[in-house]
XYZ file of C-alpha atoms in Angstrom:
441
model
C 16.509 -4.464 28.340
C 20.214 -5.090 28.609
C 22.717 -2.630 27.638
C 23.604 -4.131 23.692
C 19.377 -3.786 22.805
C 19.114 -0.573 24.633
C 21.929 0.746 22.021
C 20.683 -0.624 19.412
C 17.115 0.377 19.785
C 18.305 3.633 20.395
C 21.166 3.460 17.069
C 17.556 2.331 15.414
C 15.831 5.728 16.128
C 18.849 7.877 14.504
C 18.562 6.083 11.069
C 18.169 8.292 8.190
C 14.823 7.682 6.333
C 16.021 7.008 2.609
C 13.778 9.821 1.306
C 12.908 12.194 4.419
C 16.026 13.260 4.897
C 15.750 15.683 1.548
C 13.601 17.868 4.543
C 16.538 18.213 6.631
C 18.161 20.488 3.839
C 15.527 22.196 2.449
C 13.909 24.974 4.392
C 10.434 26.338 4.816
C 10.887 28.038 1.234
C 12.183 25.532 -0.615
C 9.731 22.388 0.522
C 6.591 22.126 2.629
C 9.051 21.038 5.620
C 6.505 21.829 8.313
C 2.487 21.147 8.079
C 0.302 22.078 10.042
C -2.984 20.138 11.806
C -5.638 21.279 13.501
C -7.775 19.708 16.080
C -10.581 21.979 16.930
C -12.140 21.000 20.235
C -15.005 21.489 22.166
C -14.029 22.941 25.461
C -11.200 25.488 25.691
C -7.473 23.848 25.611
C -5.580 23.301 28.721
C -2.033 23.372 28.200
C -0.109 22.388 30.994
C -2.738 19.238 30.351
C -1.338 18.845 26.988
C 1.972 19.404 27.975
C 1.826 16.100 29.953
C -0.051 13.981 27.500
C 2.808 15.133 25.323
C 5.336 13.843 27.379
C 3.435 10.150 27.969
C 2.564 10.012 24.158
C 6.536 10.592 23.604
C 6.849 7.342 25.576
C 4.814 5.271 23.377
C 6.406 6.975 19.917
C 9.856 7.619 20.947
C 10.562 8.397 17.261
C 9.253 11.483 17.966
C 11.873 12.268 20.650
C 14.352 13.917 18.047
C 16.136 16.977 17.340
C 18.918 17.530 14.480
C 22.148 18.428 14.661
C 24.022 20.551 11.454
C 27.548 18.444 11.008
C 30.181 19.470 8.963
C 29.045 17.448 5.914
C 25.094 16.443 6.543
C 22.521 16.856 8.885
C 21.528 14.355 11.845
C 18.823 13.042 14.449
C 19.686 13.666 17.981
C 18.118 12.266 20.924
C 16.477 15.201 23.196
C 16.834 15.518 26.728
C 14.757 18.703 27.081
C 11.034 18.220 27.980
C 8.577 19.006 24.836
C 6.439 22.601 25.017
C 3.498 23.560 24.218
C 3.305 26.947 23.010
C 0.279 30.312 22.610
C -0.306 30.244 18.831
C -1.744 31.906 16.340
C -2.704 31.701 12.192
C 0.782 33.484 11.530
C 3.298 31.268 13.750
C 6.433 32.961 14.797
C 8.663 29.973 15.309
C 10.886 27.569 13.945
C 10.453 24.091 14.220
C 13.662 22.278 15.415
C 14.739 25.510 17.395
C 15.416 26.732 20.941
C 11.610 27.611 20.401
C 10.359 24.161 21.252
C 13.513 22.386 22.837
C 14.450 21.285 19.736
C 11.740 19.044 18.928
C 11.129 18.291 15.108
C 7.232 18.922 16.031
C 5.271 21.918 17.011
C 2.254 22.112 19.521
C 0.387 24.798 19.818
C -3.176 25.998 21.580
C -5.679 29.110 21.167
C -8.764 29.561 22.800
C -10.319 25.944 21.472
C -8.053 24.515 19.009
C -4.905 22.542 19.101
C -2.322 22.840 16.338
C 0.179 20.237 15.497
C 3.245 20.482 13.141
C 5.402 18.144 12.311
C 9.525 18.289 9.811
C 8.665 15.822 7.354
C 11.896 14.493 7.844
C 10.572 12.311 10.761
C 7.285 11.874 9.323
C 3.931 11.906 6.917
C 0.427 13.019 7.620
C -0.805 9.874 7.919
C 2.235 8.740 9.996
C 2.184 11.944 11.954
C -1.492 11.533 12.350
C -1.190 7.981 14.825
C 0.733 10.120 17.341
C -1.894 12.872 16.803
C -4.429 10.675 18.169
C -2.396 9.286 20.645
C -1.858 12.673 22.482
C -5.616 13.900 21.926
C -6.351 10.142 24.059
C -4.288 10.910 26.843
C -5.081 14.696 26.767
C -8.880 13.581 27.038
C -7.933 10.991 29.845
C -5.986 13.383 31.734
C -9.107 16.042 31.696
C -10.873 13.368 33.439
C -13.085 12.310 29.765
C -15.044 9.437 29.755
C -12.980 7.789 26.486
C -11.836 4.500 25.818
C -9.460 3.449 23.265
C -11.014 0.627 20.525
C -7.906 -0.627 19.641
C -7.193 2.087 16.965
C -4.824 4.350 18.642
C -0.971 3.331 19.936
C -1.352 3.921 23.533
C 0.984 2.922 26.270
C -1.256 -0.468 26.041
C 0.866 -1.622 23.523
C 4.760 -1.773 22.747
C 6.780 0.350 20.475
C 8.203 -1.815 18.003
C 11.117 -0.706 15.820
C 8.878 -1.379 12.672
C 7.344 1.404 13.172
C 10.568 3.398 12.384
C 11.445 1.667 9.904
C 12.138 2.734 6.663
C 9.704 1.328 4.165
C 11.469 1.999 1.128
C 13.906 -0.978 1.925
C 10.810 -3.441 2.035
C 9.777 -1.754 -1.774
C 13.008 -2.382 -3.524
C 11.459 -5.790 -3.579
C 8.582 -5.260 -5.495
C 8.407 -5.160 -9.168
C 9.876 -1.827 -10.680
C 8.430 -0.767 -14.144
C 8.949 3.160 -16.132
C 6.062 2.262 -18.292
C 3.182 4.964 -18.893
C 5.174 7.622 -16.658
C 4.388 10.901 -17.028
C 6.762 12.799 -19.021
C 7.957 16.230 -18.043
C 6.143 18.806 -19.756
C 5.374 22.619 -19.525
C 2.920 22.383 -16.722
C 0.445 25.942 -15.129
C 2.723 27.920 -13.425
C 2.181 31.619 -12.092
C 5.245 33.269 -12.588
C 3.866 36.372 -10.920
C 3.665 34.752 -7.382
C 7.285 33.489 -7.450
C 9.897 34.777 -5.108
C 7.547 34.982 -2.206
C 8.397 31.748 -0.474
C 8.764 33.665 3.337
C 5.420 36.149 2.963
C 2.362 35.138 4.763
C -0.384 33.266 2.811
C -3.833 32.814 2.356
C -5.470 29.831 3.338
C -9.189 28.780 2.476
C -10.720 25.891 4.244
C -14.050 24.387 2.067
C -16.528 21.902 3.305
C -18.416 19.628 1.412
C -20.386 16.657 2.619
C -18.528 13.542 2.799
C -21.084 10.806 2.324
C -22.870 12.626 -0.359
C -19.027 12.895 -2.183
C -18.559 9.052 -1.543
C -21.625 8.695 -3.104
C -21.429 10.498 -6.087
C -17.647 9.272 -7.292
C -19.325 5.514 -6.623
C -21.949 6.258 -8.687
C -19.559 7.655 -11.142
C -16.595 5.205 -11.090
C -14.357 8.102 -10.405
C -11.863 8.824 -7.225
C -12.612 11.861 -4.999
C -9.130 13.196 -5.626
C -9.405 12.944 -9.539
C -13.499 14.455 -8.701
C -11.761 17.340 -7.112
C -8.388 17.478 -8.838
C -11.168 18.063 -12.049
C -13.184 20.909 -10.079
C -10.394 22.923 -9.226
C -9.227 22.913 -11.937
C -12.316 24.653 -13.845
C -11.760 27.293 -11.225
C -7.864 27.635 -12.192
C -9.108 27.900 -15.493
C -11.614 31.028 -14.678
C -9.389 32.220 -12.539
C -6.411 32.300 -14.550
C -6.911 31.134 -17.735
C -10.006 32.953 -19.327
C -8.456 36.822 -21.258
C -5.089 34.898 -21.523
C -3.110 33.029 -24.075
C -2.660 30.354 -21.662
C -3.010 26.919 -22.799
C -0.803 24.747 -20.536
C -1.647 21.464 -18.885
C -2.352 21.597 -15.390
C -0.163 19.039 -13.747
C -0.587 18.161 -10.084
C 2.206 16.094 -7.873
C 0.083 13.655 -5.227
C 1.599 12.107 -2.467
C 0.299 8.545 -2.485
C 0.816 6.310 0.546
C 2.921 3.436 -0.153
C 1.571 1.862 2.648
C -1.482 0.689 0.447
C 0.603 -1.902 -1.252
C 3.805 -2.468 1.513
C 2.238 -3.627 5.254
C 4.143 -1.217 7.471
C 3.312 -0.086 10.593
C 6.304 2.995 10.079
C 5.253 6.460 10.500
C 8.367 7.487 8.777
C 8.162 9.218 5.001
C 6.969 6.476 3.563
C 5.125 8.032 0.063
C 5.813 7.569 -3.756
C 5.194 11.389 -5.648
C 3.154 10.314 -8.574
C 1.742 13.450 -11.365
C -1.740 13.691 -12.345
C -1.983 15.966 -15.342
C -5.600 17.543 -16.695
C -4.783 18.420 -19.909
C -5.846 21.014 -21.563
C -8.125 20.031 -24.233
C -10.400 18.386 -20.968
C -11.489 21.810 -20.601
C -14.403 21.198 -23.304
C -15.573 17.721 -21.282
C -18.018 17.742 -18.682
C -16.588 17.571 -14.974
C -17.057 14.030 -14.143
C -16.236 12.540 -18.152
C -12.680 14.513 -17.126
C -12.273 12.838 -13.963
C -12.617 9.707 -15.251
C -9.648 10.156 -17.843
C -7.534 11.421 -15.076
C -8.650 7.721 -12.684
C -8.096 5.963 -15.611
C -4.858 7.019 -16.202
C -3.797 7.516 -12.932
C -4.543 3.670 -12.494
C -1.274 3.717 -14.424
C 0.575 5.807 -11.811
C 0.002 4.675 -8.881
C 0.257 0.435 -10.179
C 2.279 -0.299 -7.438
C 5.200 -1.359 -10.805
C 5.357 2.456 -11.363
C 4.841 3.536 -8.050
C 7.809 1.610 -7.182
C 10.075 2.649 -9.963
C 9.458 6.317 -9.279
C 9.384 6.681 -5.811
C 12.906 4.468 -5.199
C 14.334 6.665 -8.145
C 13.491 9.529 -5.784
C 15.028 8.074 -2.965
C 18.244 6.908 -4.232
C 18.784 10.498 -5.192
C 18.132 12.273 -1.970
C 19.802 9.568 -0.653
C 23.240 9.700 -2.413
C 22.989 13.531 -1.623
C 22.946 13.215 2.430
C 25.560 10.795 1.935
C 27.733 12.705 -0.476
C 31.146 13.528 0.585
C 30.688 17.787 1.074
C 30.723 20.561 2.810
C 27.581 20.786 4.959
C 27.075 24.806 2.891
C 27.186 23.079 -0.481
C 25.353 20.131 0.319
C 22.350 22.028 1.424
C 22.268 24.132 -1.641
C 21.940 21.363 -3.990
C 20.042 19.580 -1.929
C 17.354 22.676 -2.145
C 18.081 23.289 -5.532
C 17.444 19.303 -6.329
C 13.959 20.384 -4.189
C 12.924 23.178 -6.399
C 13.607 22.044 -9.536
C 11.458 18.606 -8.594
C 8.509 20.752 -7.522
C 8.664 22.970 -10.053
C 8.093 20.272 -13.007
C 4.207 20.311 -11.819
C 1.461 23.446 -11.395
C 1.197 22.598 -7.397
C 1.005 19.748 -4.918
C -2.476 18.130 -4.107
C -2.140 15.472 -1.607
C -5.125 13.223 0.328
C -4.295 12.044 3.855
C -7.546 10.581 4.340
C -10.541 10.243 7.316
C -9.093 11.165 10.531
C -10.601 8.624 12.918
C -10.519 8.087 16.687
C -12.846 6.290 18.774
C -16.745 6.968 19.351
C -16.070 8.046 22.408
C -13.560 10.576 21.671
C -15.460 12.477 19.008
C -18.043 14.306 20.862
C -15.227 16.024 22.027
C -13.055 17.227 18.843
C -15.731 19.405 16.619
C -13.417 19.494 13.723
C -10.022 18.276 12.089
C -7.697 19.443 9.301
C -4.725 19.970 8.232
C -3.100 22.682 5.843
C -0.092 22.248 3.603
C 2.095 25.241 2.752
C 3.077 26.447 -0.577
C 6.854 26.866 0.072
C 8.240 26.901 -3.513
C 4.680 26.924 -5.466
C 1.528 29.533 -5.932
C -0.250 26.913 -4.519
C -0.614 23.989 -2.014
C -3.763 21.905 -1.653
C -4.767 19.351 1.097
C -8.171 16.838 1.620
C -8.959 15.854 4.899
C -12.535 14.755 6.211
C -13.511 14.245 9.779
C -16.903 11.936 10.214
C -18.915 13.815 7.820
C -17.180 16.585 6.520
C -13.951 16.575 3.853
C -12.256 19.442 3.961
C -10.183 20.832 0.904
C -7.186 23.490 2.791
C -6.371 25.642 -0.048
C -3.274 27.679 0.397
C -2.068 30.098 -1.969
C -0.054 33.258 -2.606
C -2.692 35.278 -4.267
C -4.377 37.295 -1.994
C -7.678 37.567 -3.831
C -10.336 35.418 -3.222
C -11.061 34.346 -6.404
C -9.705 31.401 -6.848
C -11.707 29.705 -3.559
C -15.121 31.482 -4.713
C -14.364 29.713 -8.617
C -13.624 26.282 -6.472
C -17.105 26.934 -4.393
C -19.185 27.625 -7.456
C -18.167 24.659 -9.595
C -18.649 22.240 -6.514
C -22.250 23.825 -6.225
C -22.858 23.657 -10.372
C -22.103 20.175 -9.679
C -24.646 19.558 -6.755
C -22.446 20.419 -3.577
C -22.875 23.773 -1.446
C -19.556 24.372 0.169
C -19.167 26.274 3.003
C -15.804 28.119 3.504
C -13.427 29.943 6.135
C -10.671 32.058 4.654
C -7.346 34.111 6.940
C -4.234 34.795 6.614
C -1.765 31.721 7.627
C 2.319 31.354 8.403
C 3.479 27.854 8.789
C 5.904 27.665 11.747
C 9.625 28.011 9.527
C 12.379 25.866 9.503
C 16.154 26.286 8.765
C 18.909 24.591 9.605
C 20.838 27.813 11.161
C 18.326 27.873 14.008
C 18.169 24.377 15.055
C 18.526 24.118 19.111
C 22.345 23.642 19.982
């Protein structure tokens, strides 16, 4: 490569994603800056091992090579020179992302025992983005601990080329689709639990519930209902006897979904690359039966996520994180409306809900990882809910600031009224934090 492509390919990486970059300014308490997967494996986790499939998977996705540096008037990628680390971890994490901690790399890996845990600043990434160099590590882990596995073409291995697509930012490619405001969701006083606010730094509980996958796909088929809307309508009946029944309460229950724009745009990017689309229960749903209320919700959040709408919203969003990294402003200010802008776009819904989908490597990879998910943090809500599923088994990570159980035990005994035993695991969690005044110098 001759010296003009080298810099550019390299100018390429350090380009601002048009809506990522709100994560750069918001912190651990403001924004879910920093979630967390976990790969659960069969034989106890080597991590000098790791450490090196690290470093050849950083070849392949050089994207991932970052760090950020605080400038006088906005925040930046950096190129790191360091090597990456992998680091003893637990439930509670004690570090920040970004910081002397792990050479300033904008992801986290950590081993116990078994498991594997990955992090990742949403500012360079999104689950499902985050989740190709996932399996690209776990390949050349395996390889390197002298596994059997062969890649089927799925994972980005060293067999193929980075191409700068796959950094690109993906919201350029939708300000060419059709924009439309029609049928969206208005703002409107939503579930909130005042009584859990202000605890954005305290530790958190986190429930992980297992259901059977193919006898979910089965049932929403049957049904002509989504899984998410299936779900979104369980939990809320447990919200409801949870925190409803003796009150006065009679608010909607609005939740914000991440939907992957990749459905309608071909990328390969594994940038930020999602449109944050509301799907509200409404109150008087209460009185339906479970599935008739799902099937409300997927019929009007057919409206949502029409890629028109889709594309309206999420470029609306975009423009106006990106006129803030690019206003002219002290660095101070700039970060406090930019988390300011964060809360108050949160805070129009009850809690997030978002699906990243099957995790999937090859056949011969899976009789080595027993299990896969991946929680997101509540940050600025009482609340933050994830799906996942790994062959057989979806996974709902429930994370919340109420320390009572409640809530998951409601969840588990509508999904068994409704024909599905759950099976649950429930500790304490910390996400690994992030602020910009303890980013690696």
């Amino acid at each position: 490569m001759n010296l003009y492509m080298r810099n550019h390919a390299i100018n390429h990486l350090l380009d601002v994603d048009s809506y990522g970059c709100i994560f750069m300014y918001a912190t651990h308490c403001d924004l879910t800056t920093a979630p967390r997967h976990i790969i659960r494996m069969t034989e106890t986790v080597q991590p000098e091992t790791l450490q090196e499939a690290l470093k050849i998977a950083l070849l392949r996705f050089p994207q991932m090579g970052l760090g950020l540096t605080r400038g006088d008037k906005q925040y930046r990628y950096r190129l790191l020179e360091k090597p990456p680390v992998v680091l003893p971890f637990d439930d509670i994490s004690p570090y920040y992302i970004g910081s002397d901690d792990n050479n300033g790399y904008l992801f986290t890996c950590g081993y116990k025992d078994k498991t594997i845990y990955m992090e990742y600043q949403h500012c360079t990434s999104d689950g499902r983005g985050f989740n190709e160099f996932i399996k690209c590590v776990l390949y050349y882990y395996l390889k390197l601990c002298g596994k059997p596995v062969e890649n089927d073409g799925s994972i980005r291995t060293l067999d193929t080329d980075y191409q700068q697509e796959e950094n690109e930012d993906g919201f350029i490619k939708l300000r060419k689709a059709q924009q439309s405001s029609e049928n969206h969701y208005p703002d409107v006083p939503a579930l909130h639990l005042p009584e859990f606010d202000n605890m954005e730094d305290e530790n958190e509980w986190t429930a992980e519930i297992t259901i059977s996958f193919p006898k979910l796909h089965k049932f929403v088929k049957s049904n002509d209902i989504s899984p998410l809307t299936f779900l979104m309508a369980a939990l809320c009946h447990a919200l409801h006897r949870t925190y409803y029944v003796g009150t006065d309460r009679t608010d909607n229950i609005v939740a914000e979904v991440p939907m992957d724009l990749r459905t309608y745009i071909r990328t390969p990017t594994v940038r930020f690359f999602v449109a944050l689309l509301d799907l509200p229960f409404h109150y008087e749903y209460f009185k339906l039966p479970v599935v008739e209320a799902a099937r409300r919700m997927s019929e009007y959040f057919d409206t949502q996520r029409a890629l028109p709408h889709a594309a309206f919203w999420a470029l609306k969003n975009a423009k106006r994180v990106q006129d803030g990294h690019q206003a002219d402003m002290p660095i101070a200010e700039k970060e406090q409306m930019m988390r300011e802008q964060a809360r108050n776009y949160i805070r129009r819904d009850s809690f997030i809900l978002t699906n990243i989908g099957p995790f999937r490597v090859p056949v011969s990879m899976e009789k080595y990882i027993e299990d896969y998910g991946a929680i997101l943090p509540c940050a600025h809500q009482p609340l933050g809910v994830l799906v996942s599923s790994y062959r057989d088994t979806l996974k709902i990570s429930l994370s919340q600031r109420d320390e009572r159980p409640d809530l998951m035990n409601h969840l588990v005994d509508v999904l068994g009224e409704l024909g599905f035993p759950a099976k649950t695991k429930r500790y304490l969690f910390h996400v690994t934090r992030y602020d910009g005044e303890h980013l690696a110098k």
